[in-house]
Coordinates of C-alpha atoms in Angstrom, one line a residue:
X9 CA -61.6 125.8 -74.2
X10 CA -62.6 127.5 -77.7
X11 CA -65.6 126.1 -79.4
X12 CA -65.0 122.7 -81.5
X13 CA -66.5 123.9 -85.1
X14 CA -67.4 121.0 -87.1
X15 CA -67.7 121.1 -90.8
X16 CA -69.2 118.4 -91.9
X17 CA -71.3 117.7 -95.2
X18 CA -74.8 117.6 -94.7
X19 CA -74.9 113.8 -95.2
X20 CA -72.1 112.4 -93.0
X21 CA -73.5 114.8 -89.8
X22 CA -77.0 113.7 -90.1
X23 CA -75.9 110.1 -90.4
X24 CA -73.5 110.6 -87.7
X25 CA -76.0 111.9 -85.0
X26 CA -79.5 111.0 -86.1
X27 CA -80.8 107.7 -86.5
X28 CA -81.1 106.3 -89.6
X29 CA -83.8 107.2 -91.9
X30 CA -85.1 109.8 -89.3
X31 CA -85.2 112.6 -92.1
X32 CA -85.7 110.0 -95.3
X33 CA -89.4 112.0 -95.5
X34 CA -87.4 115.2 -96.3
X35 CA -85.0 113.8 -98.9
X36 CA -85.1 116.0 -102.3
X37 CA -87.3 118.8 -100.6
X38 CA -86.5 122.4 -100.5
X39 CA -88.2 125.7 -99.5
X40 CA -91.7 125.4 -97.6
X41 CA -92.3 121.9 -98.1
X42 CA -89.0 121.2 -96.7
X43 CA -89.8 122.9 -93.8
X44 CA -93.2 121.3 -93.4
X45 CA -91.6 117.8 -93.7
X46 CA -89.4 118.3 -91.1
X47 CA -92.1 119.7 -88.7
X48 CA -94.0 116.5 -89.1
X49 CA -90.9 114.5 -88.3
X50 CA -89.6 116.4 -85.3
X51 CA -93.5 116.5 -84.3
X52 CA -93.9 112.4 -84.2
X53 CA -92.3 110.9 -81.0
X54 CA -92.3 114.4 -79.0
X55 CA -93.0 113.8 -75.8
X56 CA -94.0 116.8 -73.4
X57 CA -92.4 116.0 -70.1
X58 CA -93.7 119.2 -68.3
X59 CA -92.4 122.4 -67.3
X60 CA -90.7 120.8 -64.0
X61 CA -89.2 118.3 -65.9
X62 CA -86.8 121.2 -67.7
X63 CA -84.8 121.2 -64.6
X64 CA -84.4 117.5 -64.9
X65 CA -83.3 117.7 -68.4
X66 CA -80.8 120.4 -67.6
X67 CA -79.0 117.7 -65.4
X68 CA -77.7 116.1 -69.2
X69 CA -78.9 118.6 -71.8
X70 CA -76.8 121.8 -70.2
X71 CA -73.6 120.6 -68.8
X72 CA -70.5 122.1 -69.4
X73 CA -68.2 118.9 -71.2
X74 CA -66.7 121.4 -74.0
X75 CA -65.5 124.3 -72.3
X76 CA -64.2 124.0 -69.1
X77 CA -65.6 120.3 -68.7
X78 CA -66.1 120.6 -65.0
X79 CA -70.0 119.3 -64.9
X80 CA -71.5 122.9 -64.4
X81 CA -74.0 124.2 -66.1
X82 CA -73.3 125.6 -69.7
X83 CA -75.0 129.4 -69.4
X84 CA -74.5 130.7 -73.0
X85 CA -75.3 134.2 -71.1
X86 CA -72.3 133.7 -68.7
X87 CA -69.7 131.1 -70.3
X88 CA -66.5 132.9 -71.0
X89 CA -65.4 131.0 -74.3
X90 CA -61.5 131.8 -73.8
X91 CA -61.1 132.6 -70.0
X92 CA -62.3 131.9 -66.6
X93 CA -66.3 132.0 -66.3
X94 CA -67.4 135.0 -64.2
X95 CA -69.6 132.2 -62.1
X96 CA -70.6 128.7 -62.2
X97 CA -73.5 126.9 -61.1
X98 CA -74.0 123.4 -59.9
X99 CA -76.9 121.6 -61.7
X100 CA -80.1 121.3 -59.3
X101 CA -78.3 123.0 -56.6
X102 CA -78.4 126.4 -58.0
X103 CA -81.9 126.5 -59.1
X104 CA -84.2 129.7 -59.4
X105 CA -85.5 131.2 -56.8
X106 CA -84.9 134.9 -56.4
X107 CA -82.2 136.8 -57.8
X108 CA -81.1 140.2 -57.7
X109 CA -77.4 140.2 -59.3
X110 CA -75.9 137.4 -61.7
X111 CA -74.4 134.7 -60.4
X112 CA -77.5 134.4 -57.7
X113 CA -78.9 131.1 -59.8
X114 CA -79.9 129.8 -62.9
X115 CA -83.5 130.0 -64.6
X116 CA -85.6 128.4 -67.8
X117 CA -85.1 131.0 -70.4
X118 CA -87.5 130.3 -73.6
X119 CA -85.2 132.1 -76.4
X120 CA -88.4 132.4 -78.0
X121 CA -90.9 133.8 -75.1
X122 CA -93.1 132.3 -73.4
X123 CA -95.5 135.0 -73.6
X124 CA -95.8 134.9 -77.3
X125 CA -97.6 131.6 -77.1
X126 CA -99.4 132.4 -73.8
X127 CA -97.2 129.8 -71.7
X128 CA -99.1 127.0 -73.6
X129 CA -97.8 123.3 -74.0
X130 CA -96.0 121.7 -75.4
X131 CA -94.1 124.4 -76.0
X132 CA -93.5 126.0 -72.7
X133 CA -91.6 122.5 -71.7
X134 CA -90.0 122.3 -75.0
X135 CA -85.8 121.7 -74.3
X136 CA -84.5 122.5 -77.7
X137 CA -85.1 126.0 -77.5
X138 CA -85.2 126.7 -73.4
X139 CA -81.9 127.2 -72.0
X140 CA -80.4 127.0 -68.3
X141 CA -79.2 130.5 -68.2
X142 CA -78.4 133.4 -65.3
X143 CA -81.5 134.8 -63.8
X144 CA -80.7 138.0 -64.0
X145 CA -79.4 138.3 -67.6
X146 CA -82.5 136.3 -68.5
X147 CA -84.6 138.7 -66.6
X148 CA -82.9 141.6 -68.5
X149 CA -83.7 139.9 -71.8
X150 CA -87.1 139.8 -71.1
X151 CA -89.4 139.5 -74.0
X152 CA -87.0 141.2 -76.4
X153 CA -86.2 139.7 -79.9
X154 CA -82.5 138.7 -81.0
X155 CA -80.7 141.3 -82.8
X156 CA -77.4 143.5 -83.1
X157 CA -76.9 146.1 -80.6
X158 CA -75.8 149.8 -81.2
X159 CA -75.7 151.5 -77.8
X160 CA -76.2 148.7 -74.9
X161 CA -78.1 149.9 -71.8
X162 CA -77.2 146.4 -70.4
X163 CA -74.1 144.1 -70.6
X164 CA -73.4 140.9 -68.5
X165 CA -70.3 139.7 -67.3
X166 CA -69.5 137.7 -70.6
X167 CA -70.8 140.5 -72.9
X168 CA -73.8 139.4 -74.0
X169 CA -76.0 143.2 -74.2
X170 CA -78.8 144.6 -74.4
X171 CA -79.8 147.6 -76.1
X172 CA -81.1 149.7 -79.1
X173 CA -81.1 147.5 -82.9
X174 CA -78.6 148.4 -85.4
X175 CA -79.9 145.4 -87.6
X176 CA -81.5 146.4 -90.5
X177 CA -85.5 146.6 -90.7
X178 CA -85.7 147.0 -87.0
X179 CA -85.0 150.2 -84.8
X180 CA -86.5 148.8 -81.3
X181 CA -84.6 147.1 -78.3
X182 CA -83.1 143.7 -79.4
X183 CA -80.8 141.5 -76.8
X184 CA -77.3 140.1 -78.8
X185 CA -75.7 137.1 -77.6
X186 CA -72.0 136.8 -77.8
X187 CA -70.6 135.7 -81.1
X188 CA -69.5 132.2 -79.9
X189 CA -73.5 131.2 -79.5
X190 CA -75.1 133.2 -81.8
X191 CA -75.8 130.3 -84.3
X192 CA -76.8 128.5 -81.3
X193 CA -79.8 130.9 -80.9
X194 CA -80.4 131.0 -84.5
X195 CA -80.7 127.1 -84.6
X196 CA -83.1 127.0 -81.8
X197 CA -85.4 129.3 -82.9
X198 CA -85.5 127.9 -86.5
X199 CA -86.1 124.7 -84.5
X200 CA -89.4 126.6 -83.1
X201 CA -90.7 128.1 -86.3
X202 CA -90.3 124.6 -88.1
X203 CA -91.8 122.3 -84.8
X204 CA -94.6 125.0 -84.6
X205 CA -95.4 126.0 -88.2
X206 CA -99.2 125.0 -87.8
X207 CA -99.6 127.1 -84.9
X208 CA -97.5 130.5 -85.6
X209 CA -100.9 132.3 -86.7
X210 CA -102.4 131.8 -83.4
X211 CA -98.9 133.1 -81.7
X212 CA -98.0 136.8 -80.9
X213 CA -95.0 137.9 -83.0
X214 CA -92.9 139.7 -80.4
X215 CA -91.4 141.7 -83.3
X216 CA -89.6 138.5 -84.5
X217 CA -92.3 135.5 -85.5
X218 CA -94.4 135.5 -88.8
X219 CA -97.8 135.0 -89.1
X220 CA -97.7 132.2 -91.4
X221 CA -95.7 128.9 -91.6
X222 CA -93.6 129.9 -94.1
X223 CA -91.0 132.1 -93.9
X224 CA -92.1 131.5 -90.1
X225 CA -90.4 134.8 -88.6
X226 CA -90.5 138.4 -89.7
X227 CA -88.0 139.4 -92.9
X228 CA -85.6 141.7 -90.5
X229 CA -85.4 138.6 -87.9
X230 CA -84.4 136.0 -90.3
X231 CA -81.9 138.3 -92.2
X232 CA -80.2 138.5 -88.8
X233 CA -80.5 134.9 -87.7
X234 CA -79.4 133.6 -91.0
X235 CA -76.3 135.7 -90.8
X236 CA -75.3 134.2 -87.5
X237 CA -75.8 130.7 -88.3
X238 CA -73.2 131.1 -91.0
X239 CA -70.9 133.0 -89.1
X240 CA -71.1 130.8 -85.8
X241 CA -71.4 126.9 -87.4
X242 CA -72.6 124.0 -85.3
X243 CA -70.2 123.1 -82.5
X244 CA -69.3 119.7 -80.7
X245 CA -71.8 121.5 -77.7
X246 CA -74.5 121.9 -79.8
X247 CA -74.6 118.1 -80.8
X248 CA -74.1 117.0 -77.5
X249 CA -77.5 118.8 -76.6
X250 CA -79.4 117.5 -79.5
X251 CA -78.5 114.2 -78.3
X252 CA -79.4 114.7 -75.2
X253 CA -82.7 116.5 -75.6
X254 CA -83.3 113.7 -77.9
X255 CA -83.1 111.2 -75.1
X256 CA -85.2 113.4 -73.0
X257 CA -88.4 114.4 -75.3
X258 CA -87.8 111.9 -78.4
X259 CA -87.1 114.4 -81.0
X260 CA -84.3 116.3 -82.6
X261 CA -83.2 119.6 -84.0
X262 CA -82.8 118.9 -87.6
X263 CA -80.4 122.3 -87.9
X264 CA -77.9 120.9 -86.1
X265 CA -78.2 117.8 -87.5
X266 CA -78.1 118.9 -90.7
X267 CA -76.9 122.8 -90.9
X268 CA -77.5 122.7 -94.9
X269 CA -81.3 122.5 -94.2
X270 CA -81.1 126.3 -93.1
X271 CA -80.2 127.5 -96.8
X272 CA -82.4 125.0 -98.2
X273 CA -85.4 126.4 -96.7
X274 CA -84.4 129.8 -96.4
X275 CA -81.3 130.7 -98.3
X276 CA -80.7 133.2 -101.1
X277 CA -81.4 130.8 -103.9
X278 CA -85.1 130.1 -103.0
X279 CA -86.8 133.4 -104.1
X280 CA -84.7 133.8 -107.2
X281 CA -86.3 130.4 -108.2
X282 CA -90.0 131.7 -107.1
X283 CA -91.9 133.6 -109.7
X284 CA -95.7 133.0 -108.3
X285 CA -97.2 135.7 -106.9
X286 CA -99.6 135.2 -104.1
X287 CA -103.2 135.0 -104.6
X288 CA -105.4 138.5 -104.0
X289 CA -106.5 139.4 -100.6
X290 CA -110.2 138.8 -99.8
X291 CA -112.4 139.4 -96.9
X292 CA -111.1 143.1 -96.6
X293 CA -113.4 144.5 -93.7
X294 CA -113.5 147.6 -91.0
X295 CA -113.6 145.9 -87.5
X296 CA -113.8 149.0 -85.6
X297 CA -113.3 152.7 -85.4
X298 CA -112.6 155.8 -83.2
X299 CA -111.9 159.4 -83.4
X300 CA -108.5 158.5 -84.9
X301 CA -108.2 154.9 -86.0
X302 CA -109.7 152.5 -88.1
X303 CA -109.6 148.5 -87.6
X304 CA -109.0 146.6 -90.5
X305 CA -109.0 142.5 -91.0
X306 CA -109.2 140.3 -93.8
X307 CA -108.4 136.6 -95.0
X308 CA -105.0 135.3 -95.3
X309 CA -103.7 134.6 -99.0
X310 CA -102.1 132.0 -100.4
X311 CA -98.7 131.4 -101.6
X312 CA -96.8 128.1 -103.7
X313 CA -94.1 129.1 -101.2
X314 CA -95.3 131.4 -98.5
X315 CA -97.1 134.6 -97.6
X316 CA -94.4 136.9 -95.8
X317 CA -96.3 140.2 -95.4
X318 CA -99.0 142.2 -96.0
X319 CA -99.2 145.9 -97.3
X320 CA -102.2 148.0 -96.2
X321 CA -102.6 151.1 -98.6
X322 CA -104.6 154.3 -97.8
X323 CA -106.3 156.6 -100.2
X324 CA -103.7 155.0 -102.7
X325 CA -100.5 155.5 -100.6
X326 CA -98.6 152.6 -98.6
X327 CA -99.4 153.0 -95.1
X328 CA -98.6 150.1 -93.6
X329 CA -96.6 146.5 -93.6
X330 CA -97.8 143.8 -91.2
X331 CA -97.1 140.0 -91.0
X332 CA -100.7 139.1 -89.8
X333 CA -104.2 139.6 -91.5
X334 CA -105.2 142.4 -89.6
X335 CA -103.9 146.2 -89.1
X336 CA -104.5 149.4 -86.9
X337 CA -104.6 152.7 -88.8
X338 CA -103.9 155.2 -86.6
X339 CA -103.2 158.8 -86.4
X340 CA -106.1 159.8 -88.6
X341 CA -108.7 162.7 -88.8
X342 CA -112.1 162.6 -87.0
X343 CA -115.3 162.3 -89.1
X344 CA -113.1 161.4 -92.0
X345 CA -113.8 158.8 -94.7
X346 CA -110.6 156.3 -95.9
X347 CA -110.5 154.2 -98.6
X348 CA -108.0 151.0 -98.0
X349 CA -106.7 148.2 -100.0
X350 CA -104.3 145.2 -99.5
X351 CA -101.6 143.5 -101.5
X352 CA -100.0 140.1 -100.7
X353 CA -96.3 139.8 -100.6
X354 CA -94.0 136.6 -100.6
X355 CA -90.2 136.3 -99.8
X356 CA -89.2 136.7 -103.7
X357 CA -90.8 139.9 -103.5
X358 CA -93.7 138.9 -105.5
X359 CA -97.0 141.0 -105.0
X360 CA -100.4 139.8 -105.7
X361 CA -103.2 142.3 -107.2
X362 CA -104.8 144.7 -105.4
X363 CA -107.9 143.6 -102.8
X364 CA -110.9 145.1 -103.5
X365 CA -111.2 148.6 -102.1
X366 CA -113.6 149.6 -99.0
X367 CA -114.2 152.8 -96.8
X368 CA -113.9 153.2 -93.2
X369 CA -115.1 156.6 -91.4
X370 CA -113.5 157.4 -88.1
X371 CA -115.9 158.7 -85.4
X372 CA -116.2 162.3 -84.0
X373 CA -114.1 163.8 -81.5
X374 CA -117.4 162.5 -78.6
X375 CA -118.3 159.1 -77.4
X376 CA -119.0 155.9 -80.0
X377 CA -122.8 156.6 -79.5
X378 CA -124.2 160.1 -79.0
X379 CA -125.8 159.8 -75.1
X380 CA -127.0 162.3 -72.5
X381 CA -126.6 162.2 -68.7
X382 CA -129.3 159.7 -67.3
X383 CA -128.9 158.1 -64.3
X384 CA -127.2 159.7 -61.1
X385 CA -126.9 158.6 -57.7
X386 CA -125.0 160.5 -54.7
X387 CA -126.3 158.0 -52.0
X388 CA -127.4 161.0 -49.8
X389 CA -130.9 159.9 -49.4
X390 CA -130.0 156.6 -48.2
X391 CA -132.2 155.8 -45.1
X392 CA -130.3 155.7 -41.5
X393 CA -133.1 153.6 -40.0
X394 CA -131.5 150.9 -37.8
X395 CA -128.1 150.1 -36.4
X396 CA -126.2 151.9 -39.4
X397 CA -123.0 149.9 -39.0
X398 CA -125.0 146.9 -39.1
X399 CA -125.1 144.5 -42.3
X400 CA -128.2 143.8 -44.1
X401 CA -130.3 144.6 -46.8
X402 CA -130.8 148.4 -47.8
X403 CA -133.4 149.6 -49.9
X404 CA -134.1 153.6 -51.2
X405 CA -135.8 155.6 -54.0
X406 CA -133.8 158.6 -55.7
X407 CA -134.5 160.2 -59.1
X408 CA -136.9 157.8 -59.7
X409 CA -134.6 154.8 -59.4
X410 CA -135.1 152.4 -56.8
X411 CA -132.2 150.8 -55.2
X412 CA -131.2 147.8 -53.4
X413 CA -128.0 146.9 -51.7
X414 CA -127.8 143.4 -49.7
X415 CA -125.1 143.0 -46.9
X416 CA -124.6 146.7 -46.6
X417 CA -124.1 149.3 -44.1
X418 CA -124.6 152.8 -44.4
X419 CA -121.9 154.4 -41.6
X420 CA -119.2 155.1 -44.1
X421 CA -118.1 157.9 -46.6
X422 CA -116.3 158.9 -49.6
X423 CA -117.1 162.2 -50.9
X424 CA -120.2 162.4 -48.2
X425 CA -122.5 159.2 -47.4
X426 CA -121.9 156.2 -49.2
X427 CA -123.2 152.7 -49.4
X428 CA -120.7 149.9 -48.1
X429 CA -121.2 146.4 -49.5
X430 CA -119.8 143.7 -48.2
X431 CA -120.8 139.9 -49.5
X432 CA -123.4 141.5 -51.7
X433 CA -124.4 143.7 -54.3
X434 CA -126.0 146.8 -55.3
X435 CA -128.9 146.6 -57.7
X436 CA -130.7 149.4 -59.4
X437 CA -134.4 149.4 -60.8
X438 CA -135.2 149.2 -64.5
X439 CA -134.2 152.5 -66.2
X440 CA -135.2 153.4 -69.8
X441 CA -133.1 154.8 -72.6
X442 CA -130.2 152.0 -71.9
X443 CA -126.8 152.7 -70.8
X444 CA -123.8 154.3 -72.7
X445 CA -120.7 154.8 -70.3
X446 CA -121.3 154.3 -66.4
X447 CA -118.9 156.3 -63.8
X448 CA -118.7 155.2 -60.6
X449 CA -116.3 156.0 -56.8
X450 CA -115.0 152.8 -55.0
X451 CA -112.9 153.1 -51.6
X452 CA -111.9 149.7 -49.6
X453 CA -112.9 150.3 -45.9
X454 CA -111.2 148.9 -42.8
X455 CA -109.2 145.7 -43.2
X456 CA -108.9 143.3 -46.8
X457 CA -107.2 143.2 -50.1
X458 CA -107.7 145.0 -53.5
X459 CA -110.3 143.5 -55.6
X460 CA -113.1 144.4 -58.4
X461 CA -116.9 144.5 -58.2
X462 CA -118.7 142.9 -61.3
X463 CA -120.7 145.5 -63.4
X464 CA -123.7 143.6 -64.7
X465 CA -126.5 145.2 -66.8
X466 CA -129.5 142.9 -67.5
X467 CA -127.5 140.3 -65.6
X468 CA -124.6 139.9 -68.1
X469 CA -121.3 140.9 -67.0
X470 CA -119.7 144.0 -69.1
X471 CA -116.9 145.4 -67.0
X472 CA -115.3 145.0 -63.8
X473 CA -114.5 148.1 -61.5
X474 CA -111.8 147.8 -59.3
X475 CA -111.3 149.1 -55.9
X476 CA -108.3 149.7 -53.1
X477 CA -108.0 151.7 -49.9
X478 CA -107.6 154.9 -52.2
X479 CA -110.9 156.5 -53.3
X480 CA -110.9 155.6 -57.3
X481 CA -113.3 156.8 -59.6
X482 CA -113.8 154.5 -62.5
X483 CA -115.5 155.1 -65.9
X484 CA -116.3 152.2 -68.3
X485 CA -117.2 153.2 -71.4
X486 CA -118.8 152.0 -74.9
X487 CA -121.4 149.6 -73.1
X488 CA -123.8 150.6 -75.7
X489 CA -126.7 148.8 -74.4
X490 CA -129.9 150.4 -75.8
X491 CA -134.0 149.7 -74.4
X492 CA -134.5 148.9 -70.5
X493 CA -131.7 148.2 -68.3
X494 CA -131.1 146.8 -64.5
X495 CA -127.6 147.9 -63.5
X496 CA -125.9 145.5 -60.7
X497 CA -122.3 145.7 -59.0
X498 CA -121.4 142.6 -57.4
X499 CA -118.4 142.4 -55.0
X500 CA -116.4 139.6 -55.9
X501 CA -114.9 138.9 -52.3
X502 CA -117.1 137.8 -49.3
X503 CA -115.1 140.0 -46.9
X504 CA -114.0 143.1 -48.3
X505 CA -116.0 146.1 -47.0
X506 CA -116.1 148.5 -50.0
X507 CA -117.8 152.0 -49.9
X508 CA -119.8 152.9 -53.0
X509 CA -120.2 156.5 -54.1
X510 CA -121.2 159.0 -56.8
X511 CA -122.4 156.4 -59.4
X512 CA -123.9 157.7 -62.7
X513 CA -124.5 156.4 -66.1
X514 CA -125.0 157.9 -69.4
X515 CA -128.5 156.9 -71.5
X516 CA -128.0 155.2 -75.3
X517 CA -131.4 156.4 -76.4
X518 CA -130.4 157.5 -79.9
X519 CA -127.9 154.2 -80.4
X520 CA -128.8 152.4 -83.7
X521 CA -131.5 149.7 -83.1
X522 CA -130.0 145.9 -83.6
X523 CA -129.5 145.7 -87.2
X524 CA -129.5 141.7 -87.1
X525 CA -132.2 139.5 -85.3
X526 CA -129.2 137.4 -84.3
X527 CA -128.3 139.3 -81.4
X528 CA -131.8 138.7 -80.2
X529 CA -132.8 135.4 -81.3
X530 CA -129.4 133.1 -82.0
X531 CA -127.2 134.8 -79.1
X532 CA -128.9 133.4 -75.7
X533 CA -128.0 135.0 -72.6
X534 CA -125.0 133.9 -70.7
X535 CA -124.4 130.1 -70.2
X536 CA -123.5 128.9 -66.6
X537 CA -121.1 126.4 -67.7
X538 CA -118.4 128.5 -70.0
X539 CA -117.1 131.5 -68.7
X540 CA -114.7 134.3 -70.0
X541 CA -112.3 135.2 -67.5
X542 CA -110.8 137.3 -66.9
X543 CA -113.4 140.1 -67.9
X544 CA -112.5 142.7 -69.7
X545 CA -110.1 140.5 -71.5
X546 CA -106.4 142.3 -72.9
X547 CA -103.8 141.5 -74.8
X548 CA -106.3 140.5 -78.2
X549 CA -107.1 136.7 -76.3
X550 CA -110.0 135.5 -74.8
X551 CA -109.5 132.7 -72.2
X552 CA -112.8 130.6 -71.9
X553 CA -113.1 128.3 -68.7
X554 CA -115.5 125.6 -68.8
X555 CA -116.2 122.3 -71.4
X556 CA -114.9 123.6 -74.9
X557 CA -113.9 120.1 -76.2
X558 CA -116.1 119.6 -79.4
X559 CA -116.7 123.3 -80.0
X560 CA -116.3 123.7 -83.9
X561 CA -116.6 127.4 -84.4
X562 CA -116.4 130.7 -82.5
X563 CA -117.9 134.0 -83.8
X564 CA -117.0 137.6 -82.5
X565 CA -119.9 140.0 -83.2
X566 CA -120.4 143.8 -81.8
X567 CA -123.7 144.4 -80.3
X568 CA -125.2 145.7 -83.9
X569 CA -125.2 141.6 -84.7
X570 CA -122.2 142.2 -87.2
X571 CA -119.6 139.3 -87.4
X572 CA -116.2 140.5 -86.8
X573 CA -114.1 137.5 -86.8
X574 CA -114.6 133.8 -87.2
X575 CA -112.1 131.0 -85.7
X576 CA -113.0 127.6 -86.8
X577 CA -112.1 124.7 -84.0
X578 CA -111.2 127.7 -81.9
X579 CA -109.8 125.4 -79.0
X580 CA -107.5 122.7 -80.4
X581 CA -104.4 124.8 -79.0
X582 CA -106.0 125.1 -75.4
X583 CA -108.3 127.1 -73.4
X584 CA -108.0 130.6 -75.1
X585 CA -108.6 132.2 -78.4
X586 CA -106.9 134.5 -80.4
X587 CA -108.9 137.4 -81.4
X588 CA -108.1 140.5 -84.3
X589 CA -107.5 143.9 -82.5
X590 CA -110.8 145.6 -81.0
X591 CA -111.4 149.1 -80.2
X592 CA -112.7 149.4 -76.5
X593 CA -116.3 148.1 -75.9
X594 CA -119.2 145.1 -75.3
X595 CA -118.7 142.2 -77.5
X596 CA -120.4 139.0 -77.9
X597 CA -118.4 135.8 -78.4
X598 CA -120.6 132.8 -79.8
X599 CA -119.5 129.4 -79.5
X600 CA -121.6 127.1 -81.5
X601 CA -125.2 127.6 -80.1
X602 CA -123.8 129.1 -77.1
X603 CA -122.9 132.8 -76.1
X604 CA -120.9 135.3 -73.6
X605 CA -120.7 139.1 -73.3
X606 CA -117.1 140.4 -73.0
X607 CA -115.7 143.7 -72.9
X608 CA -112.6 145.1 -74.3
X609 CA -110.4 147.3 -72.3

């Protein structure tokens, strides 16, 4: 059955579907102010019914009443609008589960991938942009943005495609639904960037989201979705779903109720009326360097409508265009100084004045800090006293370092002799000249599962060392701690028996002294009630265990005491903090009056 298209005026469609006065606070507004007003309207009344609540919602929100009208799941990735569907799903009966081919089960498809917001609530369970779709196609779509496909690498049984993008402005991999549902997808994404506009700066972009409330989307994705919205107007199926979703969670999709809102917010008439340029970027600084890259960050500019992008200039020429307030400039020459400034730009093409110019110098081809060989232990001098296969405390001295291994045995080997630790640790005596990097070989013995040792320096965890049944050599770089150091490897398992061999570290005697007394005075040792996990961190996000309620400010420091990033009210969206890109190494997270060290892989 062909989708029914409704060509109704904004007023008649709104009053036909939404409660009287629901959108009255948005009357007379356009552009960013309209988007913000709608965000407030659809945030009020929103009830988070939880991730499992989606299965219940789908029994009313995602039922086919407009094509076959047979009570099956209406799946935009398998629905055939003009013929027989390739397969059908019974609500509640065919939920995923596992799948291997199309038709196995239906899943919960986040049209805006949940990885972009770290699976946080209430986004993770918001039915307005999470559809019941075939598990296999859902998996193939993965986290790719939506766009026009050129050469398809996968095509579903209803013609939805995955492949290279031919959408102007983006050449990566994209997913393209069939024409029948392109407008549906566009309006779901418009809903998302409106409902959560105040949170967008903390989300990952996924090559689709923008880093600011307005316009909320990257330019190429916005242009694609505007075309799809106009190409595929609101259908009765969307209206039915909007009403059922309103019943389920208490808010509505305004772009289904009032399709004209799309043009009033993002339409072509808006940029032509905007002649005000964004403010000049401030706070431009270098946050890290390597031998071939320089990382930059800056404060967000403001605009009467909204900043859409930042242009990063290097040595006077445009080097990169980004939507966030940081950039990593790569492909540079080692030991070379470069100059940078940044320009803010809005949707109308208005550009700010140039920011102040700063300089950054790439490192030499060697390590971060000059270092030399310092401590080396091959475990060949472990005493063989007593029963070598029993677990006890083992102590010995070699090359001026005294080692203590608890709950350890001495009869296992890797390259030759090794120390095997069970529910215990391996600890060195104090060594002068600091530590820059550490290398060690590990291997799981007997039965057990893969795991890690925590690497601690002076009682602070600075990294993790993996182990498995295969002998593995791991190097942790950029530890960069000067002065006297004690190194400790702690088995995170209470039962895995892990052999350790060929441990060494390089000194850090020539490292620059801490230039800011904050490292010694304000930043206290790692607290017991707060913990970073996992550590090392990845994906530019720090998760913190413990009572984070009431923490007003988070600061990221390097080990020279320089503040790299400040985040106010860091935990108002959950237990994680989004951070600017950092080079591999050790950093300090200061939370009001507490501090924790963390490692970036």
